[in-house]
Amino acid sequence: MRTVSTEHKRVDIRRNDTVKVMTGRDTGKEGRVLRVSPNEGKVLVEHVMMVKKHVRPNPQRNIKGGIAEQERAIPLSNVALVCATCGPVRIGHEVRGDRKVRVCKKCGTTLDK
Ligand SMILES: [Zn+2]
């Protein structure tokens, strides 16, 4: 029996989208999506969920030791895509011409460029 999940998770958030954090430590923050990990159900948002990371000095790679700040991925369900007119919204889908686009559920504007 295979243990690999065949469930396909469709994710409507994409890289470079602007999202708003709806829950968690950084509620209310908006940022650009740096990375989406559909399999983990996580998203990395610029300047959101900053964590301090201790860095070991590595002279060979010219890395100074100390504390660096870095984003940590948060659950996709904690963010909402931001519509330029409505703010954070739910995403709908529509077929325009020969492609499927994401639309704002409130105003119907296409959220894809
Ligand atoms: Zn809208």
mmCIF file with all atom_site columns, C-alpha atoms and ligand atoms in Angstrom:
data_model
loop_
_atom_site.group_PDB
_atom_site.id
_atom_site.type_symbol
_atom_site.label_atom_id
_atom_site.label_alt_id
_atom_site.label_comp_id
_atom_site.label_asym_id
_atom_site.label_entity_id
_atom_site.label_seq_id
_atom_site.pdbx_PDB_ins_code
_atom_site.Cartn_x
_atom_site.Cartn_y
_atom_site.Cartn_z
_atom_site.occupancy
_atom_site.B_iso_or_equiv
_atom_site.pdbx_formal_charge
_atom_site.auth_seq_id
_atom_site.auth_comp_id
_atom_site.auth_asym_id
_atom_site.auth_atom_id
_atom_site.pdbx_PDB_model_num
ATOM   1   C  CA . MET A 1 1   ? 0.000   0.000  0.000   1.00 0.00 ? 1   MET A CA 1
ATOM   2   C  CA . ARG A 1 2   ? 1.306   3.390  -0.908  1.00 0.00 ? 2   ARG A CA 1
ATOM   3   C  CA . THR A 1 3   ? 1.613   5.910  1.796   1.00 0.00 ? 3   THR A CA 1
ATOM   4   C  CA . VAL A 1 4   ? 2.249   8.832  -0.487  1.00 0.00 ? 4   VAL A CA 1
ATOM   5   C  CA . SER A 1 5   ? -0.643  11.210 -0.449  1.00 0.00 ? 5   SER A CA 1
ATOM   6   C  CA . THR A 1 6   ? -2.088  11.773 -3.876  1.00 0.00 ? 6   THR A CA 1
ATOM   7   C  CA . GLU A 1 7   ? -4.259  14.573 -2.675  1.00 0.00 ? 7   GLU A CA 1
ATOM   8   C  CA . HIS A 1 8   ? -3.583  17.588 -4.789  1.00 0.00 ? 8   HIS A CA 1
ATOM   9   C  CA . LYS A 1 9   ? -3.730  20.765 -2.837  1.00 0.00 ? 9   LYS A CA 1
ATOM   10  C  CA . ARG A 1 10  ? -4.648  23.684 -4.952  1.00 0.00 ? 10  ARG A CA 1
ATOM   11  C  CA . VAL A 1 11  ? -3.130  26.844 -3.729  1.00 0.00 ? 11  VAL A CA 1
ATOM   12  C  CA . ASP A 1 12  ? -4.389  30.195 -4.831  1.00 0.00 ? 12  ASP A CA 1
ATOM   13  C  CA . ILE A 1 13  ? -1.536  32.201 -3.422  1.00 0.00 ? 13  ILE A CA 1
ATOM   14  C  CA . ARG A 1 14  ? 1.426   32.718 -5.671  1.00 0.00 ? 14  ARG A CA 1
ATOM   15  C  CA . ARG A 1 15  ? 4.850   34.207 -5.458  1.00 0.00 ? 15  ARG A CA 1
ATOM   16  C  CA . ASN A 1 16  ? 4.885   38.017 -5.526  1.00 0.00 ? 16  ASN A CA 1
ATOM   17  C  CA . ASP A 1 17  ? 1.259   38.268 -4.448  1.00 0.00 ? 17  ASP A CA 1
ATOM   18  C  CA . THR A 1 18  ? 0.471   40.722 -1.709  1.00 0.00 ? 18  THR A CA 1
ATOM   19  C  CA . VAL A 1 19  ? -1.153  39.002 1.216   1.00 0.00 ? 19  VAL A CA 1
ATOM   20  C  CA . LYS A 1 20  ? -2.454  40.043 4.593   1.00 0.00 ? 20  LYS A CA 1
ATOM   21  C  CA . VAL A 1 21  ? -1.897  38.009 7.714   1.00 0.00 ? 21  VAL A CA 1
ATOM   22  C  CA . MET A 1 22  ? -5.301  37.245 9.218   1.00 0.00 ? 22  MET A CA 1
ATOM   23  C  CA . THR A 1 23  ? -4.305  35.346 12.306  1.00 0.00 ? 23  THR A CA 1
ATOM   24  C  CA . GLY A 1 24  ? -1.296  34.575 14.425  1.00 0.00 ? 24  GLY A CA 1
ATOM   25  C  CA . ARG A 1 25  ? 1.484   36.671 15.867  1.00 0.00 ? 25  ARG A CA 1
ATOM   26  C  CA . ASP A 1 26  ? 1.721   39.017 12.900  1.00 0.00 ? 26  ASP A CA 1
ATOM   27  C  CA . THR A 1 27  ? -1.991  39.602 12.349  1.00 0.00 ? 27  THR A CA 1
ATOM   28  C  CA . GLY A 1 28  ? -2.646  42.638 10.202  1.00 0.00 ? 28  GLY A CA 1
ATOM   29  C  CA . LYS A 1 29  ? 0.720   42.710 8.513   1.00 0.00 ? 29  LYS A CA 1
ATOM   30  C  CA . GLU A 1 30  ? 0.865   42.844 4.768   1.00 0.00 ? 30  GLU A CA 1
ATOM   31  C  CA . GLY A 1 31  ? 3.676   41.592 2.670   1.00 0.00 ? 31  GLY A CA 1
ATOM   32  C  CA . ARG A 1 32  ? 4.874   40.152 -0.554  1.00 0.00 ? 32  ARG A CA 1
ATOM   33  C  CA . VAL A 1 33  ? 4.913   36.403 -0.953  1.00 0.00 ? 33  VAL A CA 1
ATOM   34  C  CA . LEU A 1 34  ? 8.465   35.141 -1.257  1.00 0.00 ? 34  LEU A CA 1
ATOM   35  C  CA . ARG A 1 35  ? 7.760   31.444 -1.476  1.00 0.00 ? 35  ARG A CA 1
ATOM   36  C  CA . VAL A 1 36  ? 4.830   29.078 -1.462  1.00 0.00 ? 36  VAL A CA 1
ATOM   37  C  CA . SER A 1 37  ? 5.162   25.479 -0.290  1.00 0.00 ? 37  SER A CA 1
ATOM   38  C  CA . PRO A 1 38  ? 1.879   23.804 -1.295  1.00 0.00 ? 38  PRO A CA 1
ATOM   39  C  CA . ASN A 1 39  ? 2.894   20.427 0.106   1.00 0.00 ? 39  ASN A CA 1
ATOM   40  C  CA . GLU A 1 40  ? 3.550   21.842 3.536   1.00 0.00 ? 40  GLU A CA 1
ATOM   41  C  CA . GLY A 1 41  ? 0.663   24.260 3.234   1.00 0.00 ? 41  GLY A CA 1
ATOM   42  C  CA . LYS A 1 42  ? 2.945   27.119 4.052   1.00 0.00 ? 42  LYS A CA 1
ATOM   43  C  CA . VAL A 1 43  ? 3.860   30.483 2.721   1.00 0.00 ? 43  VAL A CA 1
ATOM   44  C  CA . LEU A 1 44  ? 6.838   32.718 3.286   1.00 0.00 ? 44  LEU A CA 1
ATOM   45  C  CA . VAL A 1 45  ? 5.894   36.389 3.455   1.00 0.00 ? 45  VAL A CA 1
ATOM   46  C  CA . GLU A 1 46  ? 8.351   39.246 3.376   1.00 0.00 ? 46  GLU A CA 1
ATOM   47  C  CA . HIS A 1 47  ? 8.880   40.861 6.820   1.00 0.00 ? 47  HIS A CA 1
ATOM   48  C  CA . VAL A 1 48  ? 6.317   38.588 8.406   1.00 0.00 ? 48  VAL A CA 1
ATOM   49  C  CA . MET A 1 49  ? 7.071   36.186 11.231  1.00 0.00 ? 49  MET A CA 1
ATOM   50  C  CA . MET A 1 50  ? 10.618  37.369 11.617  1.00 0.00 ? 50  MET A CA 1
ATOM   51  C  CA . VAL A 1 51  ? 12.665  35.102 13.779  1.00 0.00 ? 51  VAL A CA 1
ATOM   52  C  CA . LYS A 1 52  ? 16.119  35.620 15.133  1.00 0.00 ? 52  LYS A CA 1
ATOM   53  C  CA . LYS A 1 53  ? 18.597  33.104 13.982  1.00 0.00 ? 53  LYS A CA 1
ATOM   54  C  CA . HIS A 1 54  ? 21.986  32.572 15.483  1.00 0.00 ? 54  HIS A CA 1
ATOM   55  C  CA . VAL A 1 55  ? 24.630  32.434 12.834  1.00 0.00 ? 55  VAL A CA 1
ATOM   56  C  CA . ARG A 1 56  ? 27.939  30.742 13.340  1.00 0.00 ? 56  ARG A CA 1
ATOM   57  C  CA . PRO A 1 57  ? 30.890  32.622 11.969  1.00 0.00 ? 57  PRO A CA 1
ATOM   58  C  CA . ASN A 1 58  ? 32.368  31.050 8.892   1.00 0.00 ? 58  ASN A CA 1
ATOM   59  C  CA . PRO A 1 59  ? 35.476  32.943 7.748   1.00 0.00 ? 59  PRO A CA 1
ATOM   60  C  CA . GLN A 1 60  ? 35.823  30.825 4.628   1.00 0.00 ? 60  GLN A CA 1
ATOM   61  C  CA . ARG A 1 61  ? 32.486  31.993 3.350   1.00 0.00 ? 61  ARG A CA 1
ATOM   62  C  CA . ASN A 1 62  ? 32.973  35.429 4.851   1.00 0.00 ? 62  ASN A CA 1
ATOM   63  C  CA . ILE A 1 63  ? 30.055  35.049 7.216   1.00 0.00 ? 63  ILE A CA 1
ATOM   64  C  CA . LYS A 1 64  ? 30.195  36.936 10.454  1.00 0.00 ? 64  LYS A CA 1
ATOM   65  C  CA . GLY A 1 65  ? 28.710  35.317 13.476  1.00 0.00 ? 65  GLY A CA 1
ATOM   66  C  CA . GLY A 1 66  ? 25.844  36.881 15.329  1.00 0.00 ? 66  GLY A CA 1
ATOM   67  C  CA . ILE A 1 67  ? 22.123  37.117 15.139  1.00 0.00 ? 67  ILE A CA 1
ATOM   68  C  CA . ALA A 1 68  ? 20.345  37.440 11.841  1.00 0.00 ? 68  ALA A CA 1
ATOM   69  C  CA . GLU A 1 69  ? 16.659  37.956 11.312  1.00 0.00 ? 69  GLU A CA 1
ATOM   70  C  CA . GLN A 1 70  ? 14.817  35.798 8.888   1.00 0.00 ? 70  GLN A CA 1
ATOM   71  C  CA . GLU A 1 71  ? 11.258  35.158 7.800   1.00 0.00 ? 71  GLU A CA 1
ATOM   72  C  CA . ARG A 1 72  ? 9.633   31.928 8.795   1.00 0.00 ? 72  ARG A CA 1
ATOM   73  C  CA . ALA A 1 73  ? 6.890   30.284 6.775   1.00 0.00 ? 73  ALA A CA 1
ATOM   74  C  CA . ILE A 1 74  ? 3.364   30.535 8.136   1.00 0.00 ? 74  ILE A CA 1
ATOM   75  C  CA . PRO A 1 75  ? 0.312   28.409 7.321   1.00 0.00 ? 75  PRO A CA 1
ATOM   76  C  CA . LEU A 1 76  ? -1.368  29.335 4.064   1.00 0.00 ? 76  LEU A CA 1
ATOM   77  C  CA . SER A 1 77  ? -4.696  29.412 5.852   1.00 0.00 ? 77  SER A CA 1
ATOM   78  C  CA . ASN A 1 78  ? -3.471  32.335 7.943   1.00 0.00 ? 78  ASN A CA 1
ATOM   79  C  CA . VAL A 1 79  ? -3.163  34.696 5.012   1.00 0.00 ? 79  VAL A CA 1
ATOM   80  C  CA . ALA A 1 80  ? -5.595  36.267 2.579   1.00 0.00 ? 80  ALA A CA 1
ATOM   81  C  CA . LEU A 1 81  ? -4.844  37.646 -0.833  1.00 0.00 ? 81  LEU A CA 1
ATOM   82  C  CA . VAL A 1 82  ? -5.186  41.409 -0.967  1.00 0.00 ? 82  VAL A CA 1
ATOM   83  C  CA . CYS A 1 83  ? -7.353  42.998 -3.644  1.00 0.00 ? 83  CYS A CA 1
ATOM   84  C  CA . ALA A 1 84  ? -6.199  46.514 -4.522  1.00 0.00 ? 84  ALA A CA 1
ATOM   85  C  CA . THR A 1 85  ? -9.694  47.918 -3.951  1.00 0.00 ? 85  THR A CA 1
ATOM   86  C  CA . CYS A 1 86  ? -11.249 45.696 -1.295  1.00 0.00 ? 86  CYS A CA 1
ATOM   87  C  CA . GLY A 1 87  ? -8.360  44.619 0.868   1.00 0.00 ? 87  GLY A CA 1
ATOM   88  C  CA . PRO A 1 88  ? -8.088  41.001 1.973   1.00 0.00 ? 88  PRO A CA 1
ATOM   89  C  CA . VAL A 1 89  ? -10.611 38.922 0.081   1.00 0.00 ? 89  VAL A CA 1
ATOM   90  C  CA . ARG A 1 90  ? -11.602 35.444 -0.834  1.00 0.00 ? 90  ARG A CA 1
ATOM   91  C  CA . ILE A 1 91  ? -10.497 34.253 -4.198  1.00 0.00 ? 91  ILE A CA 1
ATOM   92  C  CA . GLY A 1 92  ? -12.823 33.129 -6.937  1.00 0.00 ? 92  GLY A CA 1
ATOM   93  C  CA . HIS A 1 93  ? -12.056 31.718 -10.327 1.00 0.00 ? 93  HIS A CA 1
ATOM   94  C  CA . GLU A 1 94  ? -13.211 32.687 -13.741 1.00 0.00 ? 94  GLU A CA 1
ATOM   95  C  CA . VAL A 1 95  ? -12.390 31.722 -17.257 1.00 0.00 ? 95  VAL A CA 1
ATOM   96  C  CA . ARG A 1 96  ? -11.395 34.704 -19.329 1.00 0.00 ? 96  ARG A CA 1
ATOM   97  C  CA . GLY A 1 97  ? -10.675 33.869 -22.913 1.00 0.00 ? 97  GLY A CA 1
ATOM   98  C  CA . ASP A 1 98  ? -8.626  30.721 -22.857 1.00 0.00 ? 98  ASP A CA 1
ATOM   99  C  CA . ARG A 1 99  ? -7.223  30.983 -19.386 1.00 0.00 ? 99  ARG A CA 1
ATOM   100 C  CA . LYS A 1 100 ? -8.457  30.632 -15.887 1.00 0.00 ? 100 LYS A CA 1
ATOM   101 C  CA . VAL A 1 101 ? -7.826  33.606 -13.696 1.00 0.00 ? 101 VAL A CA 1
ATOM   102 C  CA . ARG A 1 102 ? -8.211  34.408 -10.048 1.00 0.00 ? 102 ARG A CA 1
ATOM   103 C  CA . VAL A 1 103 ? -10.778 37.040 -9.281  1.00 0.00 ? 103 VAL A CA 1
ATOM   104 C  CA . CYS A 1 104 ? -11.749 38.999 -6.207  1.00 0.00 ? 104 CYS A CA 1
ATOM   105 C  CA . LYS A 1 105 ? -14.975 37.581 -4.816  1.00 0.00 ? 105 LYS A CA 1
ATOM   106 C  CA . LYS A 1 106 ? -16.147 41.024 -3.774  1.00 0.00 ? 106 LYS A CA 1
ATOM   107 C  CA . CYS A 1 107 ? -15.596 43.220 -6.793  1.00 0.00 ? 107 CYS A CA 1
ATOM   108 C  CA . GLY A 1 108 ? -14.832 40.673 -9.486  1.00 0.00 ? 108 GLY A CA 1
ATOM   109 C  CA . THR A 1 109 ? -11.550 42.257 -10.487 1.00 0.00 ? 109 THR A CA 1
ATOM   110 C  CA . THR A 1 110 ? -8.926  39.958 -11.893 1.00 0.00 ? 110 THR A CA 1
ATOM   111 C  CA . LEU A 1 111 ? -6.168  39.368 -9.385  1.00 0.00 ? 111 LEU A CA 1
ATOM   112 C  CA . ASP A 1 112 ? -3.766  37.995 -11.943 1.00 0.00 ? 112 ASP A CA 1
ATOM   113 C  CA . LYS A 1 113 ? -1.578  40.304 -13.922 1.00 0.00 ? 113 LYS A CA 1
HETATM 114 ZN ZN . ZN  B 2 .   ? -11.878 43.472 -4.935  1.00 0.00 ? 1   ZN  B ZN 1
#
